[in-house]
CSV table of C-alpha atoms in Angstrom, one decimal:
chain,number,residue,atom,x,y,z
D,24,LYS,CA,68.5,106.3,95.4
D,25,GLN,CA,66.9,104.2,98.2
D,26,GLU,CA,66.6,106.1,101.5
D,27,VAL,CA,65.6,104.3,104.6
D,28,THR,CA,64.4,106.0,107.8
D,29,GLN,CA,63.8,104.4,111.2
D,30,ILE,CA,61.7,106.1,113.7
D,31,PRO,CA,62.1,106.4,116.6
D,32,ALA,CA,65.9,106.5,117.0
D,33,ALA,CA,65.6,105.4,120.6
D,34,LEU,CA,62.8,103.8,122.6
D,35,SER,CA,62.5,102.9,126.3
D,36,VAL,CA,59.6,100.8,127.5
D,37,PRO,CA,58.7,98.8,130.6
D,38,GLU,CA,58.9,95.1,130.5
D,39,GLY,CA,55.8,93.4,129.1
D,40,GLU,CA,54.7,96.1,126.7
D,41,ASN,CA,53.9,95.4,123.1
D,42,LEU,CA,55.8,97.7,120.8
D,43,VAL,CA,56.2,98.7,117.2
D,44,LEU,CA,59.3,99.8,115.4
D,45,ASN,CA,59.0,101.6,112.1
D,46,CYS,CA,61.0,101.6,108.9
D,47,SER,CA,60.2,103.8,105.9
D,48,PHE,CA,61.7,103.6,102.4
D,49,THR,CA,61.5,105.6,99.3
D,50,ASP,CA,62.0,103.1,96.5
D,51,SER,CA,59.1,100.6,96.3
D,52,ALA,CA,61.0,98.4,93.8
D,53,ILE,CA,62.5,96.3,96.6
D,54,TYR,CA,63.5,92.6,96.3
D,55,ASN,CA,63.4,91.7,99.9
D,56,LEU,CA,63.4,93.2,103.4
D,57,GLN,CA,65.3,91.9,106.4
D,58,TRP,CA,65.1,92.9,110.1
D,59,PHE,CA,68.2,92.5,112.3
D,60,ARG,CA,69.1,93.1,115.9
D,61,GLN,CA,72.5,94.2,117.0
D,62,ASP,CA,73.8,94.0,120.5
D,63,PRO,CA,76.5,96.5,121.6
D,64,GLY,CA,79.9,95.8,120.0
D,65,LYS,CA,78.5,92.8,118.1
D,66,GLY,CA,77.6,91.9,114.6
D,67,LEU,CA,74.0,91.7,113.2
D,68,THR,CA,71.7,88.9,113.9
D,69,SER,CA,69.0,88.2,111.4
D,70,LEU,CA,65.5,88.2,112.8
D,71,LEU,CA,63.0,88.0,109.9
D,72,LEU,CA,63.2,88.1,106.1
D,73,ILE,CA,60.2,89.2,104.0
D,74,GLN,CA,60.3,88.7,100.2
D,75,SER,CA,58.7,91.4,98.1
D,76,SER,CA,55.7,89.1,97.3
D,77,GLN,CA,55.0,88.6,101.0
D,78,ARG,CA,53.1,90.9,103.4
D,79,GLU,CA,54.4,89.6,106.7
D,80,GLN,CA,56.5,87.1,108.6
D,81,THR,CA,56.3,85.8,112.1
D,82,SER,CA,58.9,84.3,114.5
D,83,GLY,CA,57.9,83.7,118.1
D,84,ARG,CA,57.1,87.1,119.6
D,85,LEU,CA,58.2,89.0,116.5
D,86,ASN,CA,56.0,89.9,113.5
D,87,ALA,CA,57.3,92.0,110.6
D,88,SER,CA,55.0,93.4,107.9
D,89,LEU,CA,55.7,95.0,104.6
D,90,ASP,CA,53.6,97.5,102.7
D,91,LYS,CA,55.3,98.5,99.5
D,92,SER,CA,52.5,100.9,98.5
D,93,SER,CA,53.1,103.1,101.5
D,94,GLY,CA,56.8,102.5,101.7
D,95,ARG,CA,56.7,101.1,105.2
D,96,SER,CA,57.7,98.1,107.2
D,97,THR,CA,57.0,97.5,110.9
D,98,LEU,CA,58.5,95.2,113.4
D,99,TYR,CA,56.1,94.2,116.2
D,100,ILE,CA,57.5,92.8,119.4
D,101,ALA,CA,55.0,91.3,121.8
D,102,ALA,CA,55.4,91.1,125.5
D,103,SER,CA,58.8,92.8,125.5
D,104,GLN,CA,61.6,91.4,127.8
D,105,PRO,CA,64.8,92.9,129.0
D,106,GLY,CA,66.7,90.5,126.7
D,107,ASP,CA,65.1,92.3,123.8
D,108,SER,CA,67.2,95.4,124.6
D,109,ALA,CA,69.3,96.0,121.5
D,110,THR,CA,69.5,98.1,118.3
D,111,TYR,CA,67.1,97.0,115.6
D,112,LEU,CA,67.9,97.6,112.0
D,113,CYS,CA,65.9,97.2,108.8
D,114,ALA,CA,67.6,96.5,105.4
D,115,PHE,CA,66.3,96.5,101.9
D,116,VAL,CA,67.6,94.8,98.8
D,117,SER,CA,66.6,96.7,95.7
D,118,GLY,CA,67.9,97.8,92.3
D,119,GLY,CA,70.4,95.3,90.9
D,120,TYR,CA,69.9,92.8,93.7
D,121,GLN,CA,73.2,93.6,95.2
D,122,LYS,CA,72.3,96.9,96.6
D,123,VAL,CA,71.4,96.7,100.2
D,124,THR,CA,70.4,99.8,102.1
D,125,PHE,CA,70.3,99.9,105.9
D,126,GLY,CA,68.3,102.1,108.2
D,127,THR,CA,70.2,103.8,111.0
D,128,GLY,CA,68.4,101.8,113.6
D,129,THR,CA,66.2,102.0,116.6
D,130,LYS,CA,67.9,101.6,120.0
D,131,LEU,CA,65.4,99.7,122.3
D,132,GLN,CA,65.7,99.5,126.0
D,133,VAL,CA,63.3,97.3,127.9
D,134,ILE,CA,63.2,98.2,131.6
D,135,PRO,CA,62.6,95.3,134.1
B,4,ASP,CA,76.1,76.9,114.4
B,5,VAL,CA,78.6,79.6,113.3
B,6,LYS,CA,78.1,80.7,109.8
B,7,VAL,CA,80.2,83.8,109.1
B,8,THR,CA,83.5,84.2,111.0
B,9,GLN,CA,85.7,87.2,111.2
B,10,SER,CA,89.3,86.6,112.1
B,11,SER,CA,89.6,89.2,114.9
B,12,ARG,CA,87.2,90.9,117.3
B,13,TYR,CA,89.6,93.7,118.1
B,14,LEU,CA,92.6,95.1,116.3
B,15,VAL,CA,94.9,98.0,117.0
B,16,LYS,CA,97.2,99.1,114.2
B,17,ARG,CA,99.5,102.0,113.6
B,18,THR,CA,99.0,104.6,110.9
B,19,GLY,CA,100.6,103.5,107.6
B,20,GLU,CA,100.4,99.8,108.4
B,21,LYS,CA,98.9,97.3,105.9
B,22,VAL,CA,95.9,95.7,107.5
B,23,PHE,CA,94.2,92.4,106.6
B,24,LEU,CA,90.7,91.6,107.8
B,25,GLU,CA,89.6,88.1,107.1
B,26,CYS,CA,86.1,86.6,106.7
B,27,VAL,CA,85.1,83.0,106.2
B,28,GLN,CA,81.6,81.6,105.6
B,29,ASP,CA,80.5,78.0,105.6
B,30,MET,CA,77.2,78.3,103.7
B,31,ASP,CA,78.6,78.0,100.2
B,32,HIS,CA,77.3,81.5,99.4
B,33,GLU,CA,78.2,83.2,96.2
B,34,ASN,CA,77.9,86.8,97.5
B,35,MET,CA,80.0,88.3,100.2
B,36,PHE,CA,80.2,91.9,101.5
B,37,TRP,CA,82.3,94.2,103.6
B,38,TYR,CA,80.7,97.1,105.5
B,39,ARG,CA,81.9,99.6,108.0
B,40,GLN,CA,79.7,101.0,110.7
B,41,ASP,CA,80.1,104.3,112.3
B,42,PRO,CA,77.9,106.2,114.8
B,43,GLY,CA,75.4,108.4,113.1
B,44,LEU,CA,76.3,107.1,109.6
B,45,GLY,CA,75.0,103.5,109.9
B,46,LEU,CA,76.3,100.7,107.7
B,47,ARG,CA,78.1,101.6,104.5
B,48,LEU,CA,79.1,99.2,101.9
B,49,ILE,CA,82.8,99.1,101.1
B,50,TYR,CA,83.1,96.3,98.6
B,51,PHE,CA,81.2,93.2,97.6
B,52,SER,CA,82.0,90.0,95.6
B,53,TYR,CA,79.6,87.9,93.7
B,54,ASP,CA,82.0,85.1,92.7
B,55,VAL,CA,85.6,83.9,93.2
B,56,LYS,CA,88.0,86.6,92.0
B,57,MET,CA,85.1,89.0,91.2
B,58,LYS,CA,84.6,92.2,93.1
B,59,GLU,CA,82.5,95.4,92.9
B,60,LYS,CA,83.0,98.7,94.6
B,61,GLY,CA,80.5,99.8,97.1
B,62,ASP,CA,79.7,103.3,98.3
B,63,ILE,CA,83.0,104.0,100.1
B,64,PRO,CA,85.9,101.9,98.5
B,65,GLU,CA,88.6,104.6,98.8
B,66,GLY,CA,91.5,103.4,100.8
B,67,TYR,CA,90.4,99.7,100.7
B,68,SER,CA,90.9,96.7,98.4
B,69,VAL,CA,89.6,93.2,98.6
B,70,SER,CA,90.6,89.7,97.7
B,71,ARG,CA,88.5,86.6,97.0
B,72,GLU,CA,90.6,83.6,96.0
B,73,LYS,CA,88.3,81.0,97.4
B,74,LYS,CA,84.5,81.0,97.6
B,75,GLU,CA,84.4,80.8,101.3
B,76,ARG,CA,86.9,83.5,102.1
B,77,PHE,CA,86.7,87.3,101.5
B,78,SER,CA,89.5,89.6,102.7
B,79,LEU,CA,89.4,93.3,103.2
B,80,ILE,CA,92.8,95.1,102.9
B,81,LEU,CA,93.7,98.5,104.2
B,82,GLU,CA,96.7,99.4,102.1
B,83,SER,CA,98.0,102.1,104.4
B,84,ALA,CA,95.8,102.4,107.5
B,85,SER,CA,94.7,105.9,108.5
B,86,THR,CA,93.0,107.1,111.7
B,87,ASN,CA,89.8,107.8,109.8
B,88,GLN,CA,89.6,104.1,109.1
B,89,THR,CA,89.0,103.5,112.8
B,90,SER,CA,85.6,101.8,112.8
B,91,MET,CA,83.6,98.6,113.2
B,92,TYR,CA,84.0,96.3,110.2
B,93,LEU,CA,81.3,93.8,109.4
B,94,CYS,CA,81.4,91.0,106.9
B,95,ALA,CA,78.2,89.4,105.4
B,96,SER,CA,77.3,86.7,103.0
B,97,ARG,CA,74.2,85.8,101.0
B,98,ASP,CA,73.3,83.2,98.4
B,99,ALA,CA,72.9,83.9,94.7
B,100,MET,CA,69.2,84.2,95.1
B,101,ASN,CA,69.8,87.1,97.4
B,102,THR,CA,67.7,85.8,100.3
B,103,GLU,CA,68.7,86.0,103.9
B,104,ALA,CA,72.0,87.7,104.7
B,105,PHE,CA,74.2,86.5,107.6
B,106,PHE,CA,76.8,88.7,109.4
B,107,GLY,CA,79.9,88.0,111.2
B,108,GLN,CA,80.6,89.2,114.8
B,109,GLY,CA,82.4,92.3,113.6
B,110,THR,CA,86.0,93.6,114.0
B,111,ARG,CA,86.6,96.7,115.9
B,112,LEU,CA,89.6,98.3,114.3
B,113,THR,CA,91.5,101.2,116.0
B,114,VAL,CA,94.2,103.0,114.0
B,115,VAL,CA,96.5,105.0,116.2
């Protein structure tokens, strides 16, 4: 059974810092990995998708990497802004394609 | 630019009522999903559908049923609402190649 751990559970940083969010998984037979952000009381917004054959994806100030051998994915946020404050979730599709396993999230606060 | 739409943002229902949560997607996706999200438990899959009239149980299907009569619409039904079904409900869709998933804005259901 795929288990997904996100560390840290919460993070508070001053504006302008570069930061890394971590996601660890136990089953390396993944199909793809997706990073989401969730604002309080809202749905999930897709940030980046990495297929299992890829190592990383970039979108603006965001960079996500995937290392299946170590069972890790990281989300790098450059020059953080207060608008980046949200909960960040990673999700893996594995097994029979339909199975999606979510991490419990990292709650990020960027202080002006 | 709305892709996945849930019929209500907030709902308050009484114990024992039959509750319908509706989800519509405009991306012609084959796969649709219903999750619930609770503090400390993360997102848990209730049901998913991979085609019209097709459905599969997720991790926590008890107390729920679903209906998919048209490709774009996936309904979650609480046959007899109970207080332990108070939660945030999230609908998602994804294409048959299981690439990027898109989520609706969520429905906060309170059962009193």
